[in-house]
């Protein structure tokens, strides 16, 4: 089995098995509602969802939360991308310390991964860092340069 496929399969099982175990009525999927600190979806998607103790944040980009316009400058845009993801996670009470896995999509991995690394180090300090994958894609919405989604583990407070 190829190492990349094994990692993907392991990550999927780590998420799907606990979610499948949450079948009772008290543990339904809850769609996260945007607030003043988050972006407002521009289409048929939500900022995230809680399934049991896991919080899944949809693709976040470096857009201004009020106008929906792209932030100027590569580093500033990537920083806002992370900030938008963490703001969405905060709706469910999750913080950067609760991050289980991040996936970053970039349009030029050689140029943008060092910026992603710098911004993530600024946010997480010296770690520990959540597992992360950086993937190069040919194009993103609005011809953006980067997008991130995240999975967080934040147990439901009873």
mmCIF file of C-alpha atoms in Angstrom:
data_model
loop_
_atom_site.group_PDB
_atom_site.id
_atom_site.type_symbol
_atom_site.label_atom_id
_atom_site.label_comp_id
_atom_site.label_asym_id
_atom_site.label_seq_id
_atom_site.Cartn_x
_atom_site.Cartn_y
_atom_site.Cartn_z
ATOM 1 C CA UNK A 1 0.000 0.000 0.000
ATOM 2 C CA UNK A 2 1.379 3.438 -0.948
ATOM 3 C CA UNK A 3 2.369 5.580 2.076
ATOM 4 C CA UNK A 4 0.153 8.537 1.029
ATOM 5 C CA UNK A 5 -2.869 6.281 0.589
ATOM 6 C CA UNK A 6 -2.217 4.619 3.956
ATOM 7 C CA UNK A 7 -2.153 8.061 5.653
ATOM 8 C CA UNK A 8 -5.385 9.078 3.962
ATOM 9 C CA UNK A 9 -7.085 5.799 4.899
ATOM 10 C CA UNK A 10 -5.900 6.077 8.515
ATOM 11 C CA UNK A 11 -7.175 9.672 8.756
ATOM 12 C CA UNK A 12 -10.546 8.757 7.267
ATOM 13 C CA UNK A 13 -11.010 5.818 9.623
ATOM 14 C CA UNK A 14 -10.027 7.969 12.613
ATOM 15 C CA UNK A 15 -12.827 10.352 11.714
ATOM 16 C CA UNK A 16 -15.501 8.012 10.377
ATOM 17 C CA UNK A 17 -15.429 5.366 13.103
ATOM 18 C CA UNK A 18 -16.196 7.818 15.959
ATOM 19 C CA UNK A 19 -18.826 9.576 13.830
ATOM 20 C CA UNK A 20 -20.519 6.261 13.012
ATOM 21 C CA UNK A 21 -20.691 5.504 16.722
ATOM 22 C CA UNK A 22 -22.760 8.678 17.285
ATOM 23 C CA UNK A 23 -26.067 7.356 15.963
ATOM 24 C CA UNK A 24 -28.327 8.174 18.917
ATOM 25 C CA UNK A 25 -30.601 11.229 18.857
ATOM 26 C CA UNK A 26 -28.457 13.260 21.279
ATOM 27 C CA UNK A 27 -25.418 13.080 18.990
ATOM 28 C CA UNK A 28 -26.800 14.258 15.645
ATOM 29 C CA UNK A 29 -24.864 16.322 13.119
ATOM 30 C CA UNK A 30 -25.117 20.009 13.943
ATOM 31 C CA UNK A 31 -24.433 22.556 11.198
ATOM 32 C CA UNK A 32 -22.453 25.520 12.521
ATOM 33 C CA UNK A 33 -24.062 28.920 12.011
ATOM 34 C CA UNK A 34 -21.865 31.846 10.987
ATOM 35 C CA UNK A 35 -21.561 34.798 13.356
ATOM 36 C CA UNK A 36 -19.896 38.232 13.341
ATOM 37 C CA UNK A 37 -16.454 36.618 13.686
ATOM 38 C CA UNK A 38 -16.818 34.215 10.739
ATOM 39 C CA UNK A 39 -17.283 34.481 7.029
ATOM 40 C CA UNK A 40 -20.765 34.073 5.616
ATOM 41 C CA UNK A 41 -20.980 31.311 2.985
ATOM 42 C CA UNK A 42 -21.506 32.606 -0.537
ATOM 43 C CA UNK A 43 -23.220 29.475 -1.777
ATOM 44 C CA UNK A 44 -24.714 26.144 -0.851
ATOM 45 C CA UNK A 45 -22.288 25.190 1.916
ATOM 46 C CA UNK A 46 -21.828 25.825 5.622
ATOM 47 C CA UNK A 47 -18.787 26.954 7.558
ATOM 48 C CA UNK A 48 -18.667 23.654 9.381
ATOM 49 C CA UNK A 49 -20.435 20.896 11.255
ATOM 50 C CA UNK A 50 -20.186 19.096 14.556
ATOM 51 C CA UNK A 51 -20.627 15.325 14.568
ATOM 52 C CA UNK A 52 -20.321 14.030 18.096
ATOM 53 C CA UNK A 53 -17.066 15.245 19.553
ATOM 54 C CA UNK A 54 -15.592 16.174 16.167
ATOM 55 C CA UNK A 55 -15.839 19.541 14.438
ATOM 56 C CA UNK A 56 -15.314 19.716 10.671
ATOM 57 C CA UNK A 57 -14.546 23.083 9.099
ATOM 58 C CA UNK A 58 -15.172 23.565 5.386
ATOM 59 C CA UNK A 59 -12.735 25.161 2.980
ATOM 60 C CA UNK A 60 -11.690 28.603 4.209
ATOM 61 C CA UNK A 61 -9.849 31.132 2.123
ATOM 62 C CA UNK A 62 -8.200 34.466 2.802
ATOM 63 C CA UNK A 63 -11.259 36.650 2.412
ATOM 64 C CA UNK A 64 -12.409 39.632 4.414
ATOM 65 C CA UNK A 65 -15.212 38.508 6.742
ATOM 66 C CA UNK A 66 -17.328 41.584 6.002
ATOM 67 C CA UNK A 67 -16.903 42.132 2.275
ATOM 68 C CA UNK A 68 -16.037 38.624 1.072
ATOM 69 C CA UNK A 69 -13.203 40.146 -0.964
ATOM 70 C CA UNK A 70 -9.744 38.555 -1.110
ATOM 71 C CA UNK A 71 -7.150 40.036 1.256
ATOM 72 C CA UNK A 72 -4.217 41.688 -0.533
ATOM 73 C CA UNK A 73 -0.763 40.102 -0.234
ATOM 74 C CA UNK A 74 0.107 36.413 -0.140
ATOM 75 C CA UNK A 75 1.164 36.202 3.509
ATOM 76 C CA UNK A 76 -1.755 38.344 4.712
ATOM 77 C CA UNK A 77 -4.197 36.228 2.696
ATOM 78 C CA UNK A 78 -2.796 32.945 4.024
ATOM 79 C CA UNK A 79 -2.889 34.308 7.582
ATOM 80 C CA UNK A 80 -6.543 35.295 7.100
ATOM 81 C CA UNK A 81 -7.241 31.810 5.704
ATOM 82 C CA UNK A 82 -6.012 30.291 9.000
ATOM 83 C CA UNK A 83 -7.857 32.958 11.018
ATOM 84 C CA UNK A 84 -11.118 32.250 9.158
ATOM 85 C CA UNK A 85 -10.764 28.523 9.834
ATOM 86 C CA UNK A 86 -10.069 29.075 13.547
ATOM 87 C CA UNK A 87 -12.981 31.535 13.827
ATOM 88 C CA UNK A 88 -15.309 28.931 12.332
ATOM 89 C CA UNK A 89 -13.974 26.281 14.738
ATOM 90 C CA UNK A 90 -14.559 28.668 17.654
ATOM 91 C CA UNK A 91 -18.308 28.603 16.890
ATOM 92 C CA UNK A 92 -18.212 25.014 18.219
ATOM 93 C CA UNK A 93 -15.865 25.899 21.080
ATOM 94 C CA UNK A 94 -12.766 24.481 19.353
ATOM 95 C CA UNK A 95 -9.349 26.136 19.387
ATOM 96 C CA UNK A 96 -6.080 25.585 17.558
ATOM 97 C CA UNK A 97 -5.108 23.136 20.323
ATOM 98 C CA UNK A 98 -8.059 20.950 19.309
ATOM 99 C CA UNK A 99 -6.921 20.618 15.674
ATOM 100 C CA UNK A 100 -6.669 16.968 14.636
ATOM 101 C CA UNK A 101 -5.862 17.436 10.951
ATOM 102 C CA UNK A 102 -5.452 20.260 8.424
ATOM 103 C CA UNK A 103 -5.524 20.149 4.654
ATOM 104 C CA UNK A 104 -4.145 23.114 2.732
ATOM 105 C CA UNK A 105 -4.702 23.534 -0.997
ATOM 106 C CA UNK A 106 -2.321 25.885 -2.816
ATOM 107 C CA UNK A 107 -1.865 26.849 -6.447
ATOM 108 C CA UNK A 108 1.956 26.812 -6.273
ATOM 109 C CA UNK A 109 3.377 24.522 -3.598
ATOM 110 C CA UNK A 110 7.024 25.563 -4.110
ATOM 111 C CA UNK A 111 6.235 29.250 -3.610
ATOM 112 C CA UNK A 112 3.394 29.061 -1.076
ATOM 113 C CA UNK A 113 4.287 26.196 1.290
ATOM 114 C CA UNK A 114 7.068 28.243 2.960
ATOM 115 C CA UNK A 115 4.512 31.017 3.598
ATOM 116 C CA UNK A 116 2.016 28.488 4.983
ATOM 117 C CA UNK A 117 4.784 27.138 7.261
ATOM 118 C CA UNK A 118 5.691 30.633 8.494
ATOM 119 C CA UNK A 119 2.097 31.623 9.228
ATOM 120 C CA UNK A 120 1.347 28.309 10.950
ATOM 121 C CA UNK A 121 4.461 28.706 13.111
ATOM 122 C CA UNK A 122 3.338 32.241 14.006
ATOM 123 C CA UNK A 123 -0.059 30.886 15.092
ATOM 124 C CA UNK A 124 1.017 27.620 16.795
ATOM 125 C CA UNK A 125 4.388 28.831 18.076
ATOM 126 C CA UNK A 126 6.819 25.969 18.581
ATOM 127 C CA UNK A 127 4.029 23.387 18.430
ATOM 128 C CA UNK A 128 2.848 20.823 18.787
ATOM 129 C CA UNK A 129 1.500 21.097 15.261
ATOM 130 C CA UNK A 130 -1.506 19.159 14.001
ATOM 131 C CA UNK A 131 -0.944 16.733 11.114
ATOM 132 C CA UNK A 132 -1.171 18.636 7.862
ATOM 133 C CA UNK A 133 -1.214 17.964 4.155
ATOM 134 C CA UNK A 134 -0.368 20.595 1.547
ATOM 135 C CA UNK A 135 -1.687 19.824 -1.923
ATOM 136 C CA UNK A 136 -1.091 21.716 -5.139
ATOM 137 C CA UNK A 137 -4.208 22.319 -7.205
ATOM 138 C CA UNK A 138 -4.524 24.013 -10.590
ATOM 139 C CA UNK A 139 -7.136 26.572 -9.528
ATOM 140 C CA UNK A 140 -9.262 27.772 -6.602
ATOM 141 C CA UNK A 141 -12.428 29.878 -6.403
ATOM 142 C CA UNK A 142 -11.911 33.553 -7.354
ATOM 143 C CA UNK A 143 -8.436 32.533 -8.614
ATOM 144 C CA UNK A 144 -7.316 32.443 -4.982
ATOM 145 C CA UNK A 145 -3.898 31.062 -4.020
ATOM 146 C CA UNK A 146 -4.802 28.940 -0.968
ATOM 147 C CA UNK A 147 -7.633 27.250 0.930
ATOM 148 C CA UNK A 148 -7.696 25.256 4.162
ATOM 149 C CA UNK A 149 -10.071 22.862 5.865
ATOM 150 C CA UNK A 150 -9.703 21.384 9.306
ATOM 151 C CA UNK A 151 -10.895 18.685 11.647
ATOM 152 C CA UNK A 152 -11.013 19.408 15.368
ATOM 153 C CA UNK A 153 -11.706 17.233 18.415
ATOM 154 C CA UNK A 154 -13.788 19.152 20.926
ATOM 155 C CA UNK A 155 -15.914 16.943 23.200
ATOM 156 C CA UNK A 156 -19.464 18.069 23.794
ATOM 157 C CA UNK A 157 -19.806 19.654 27.237
ATOM 158 C CA UNK A 158 -22.583 17.957 29.195
#
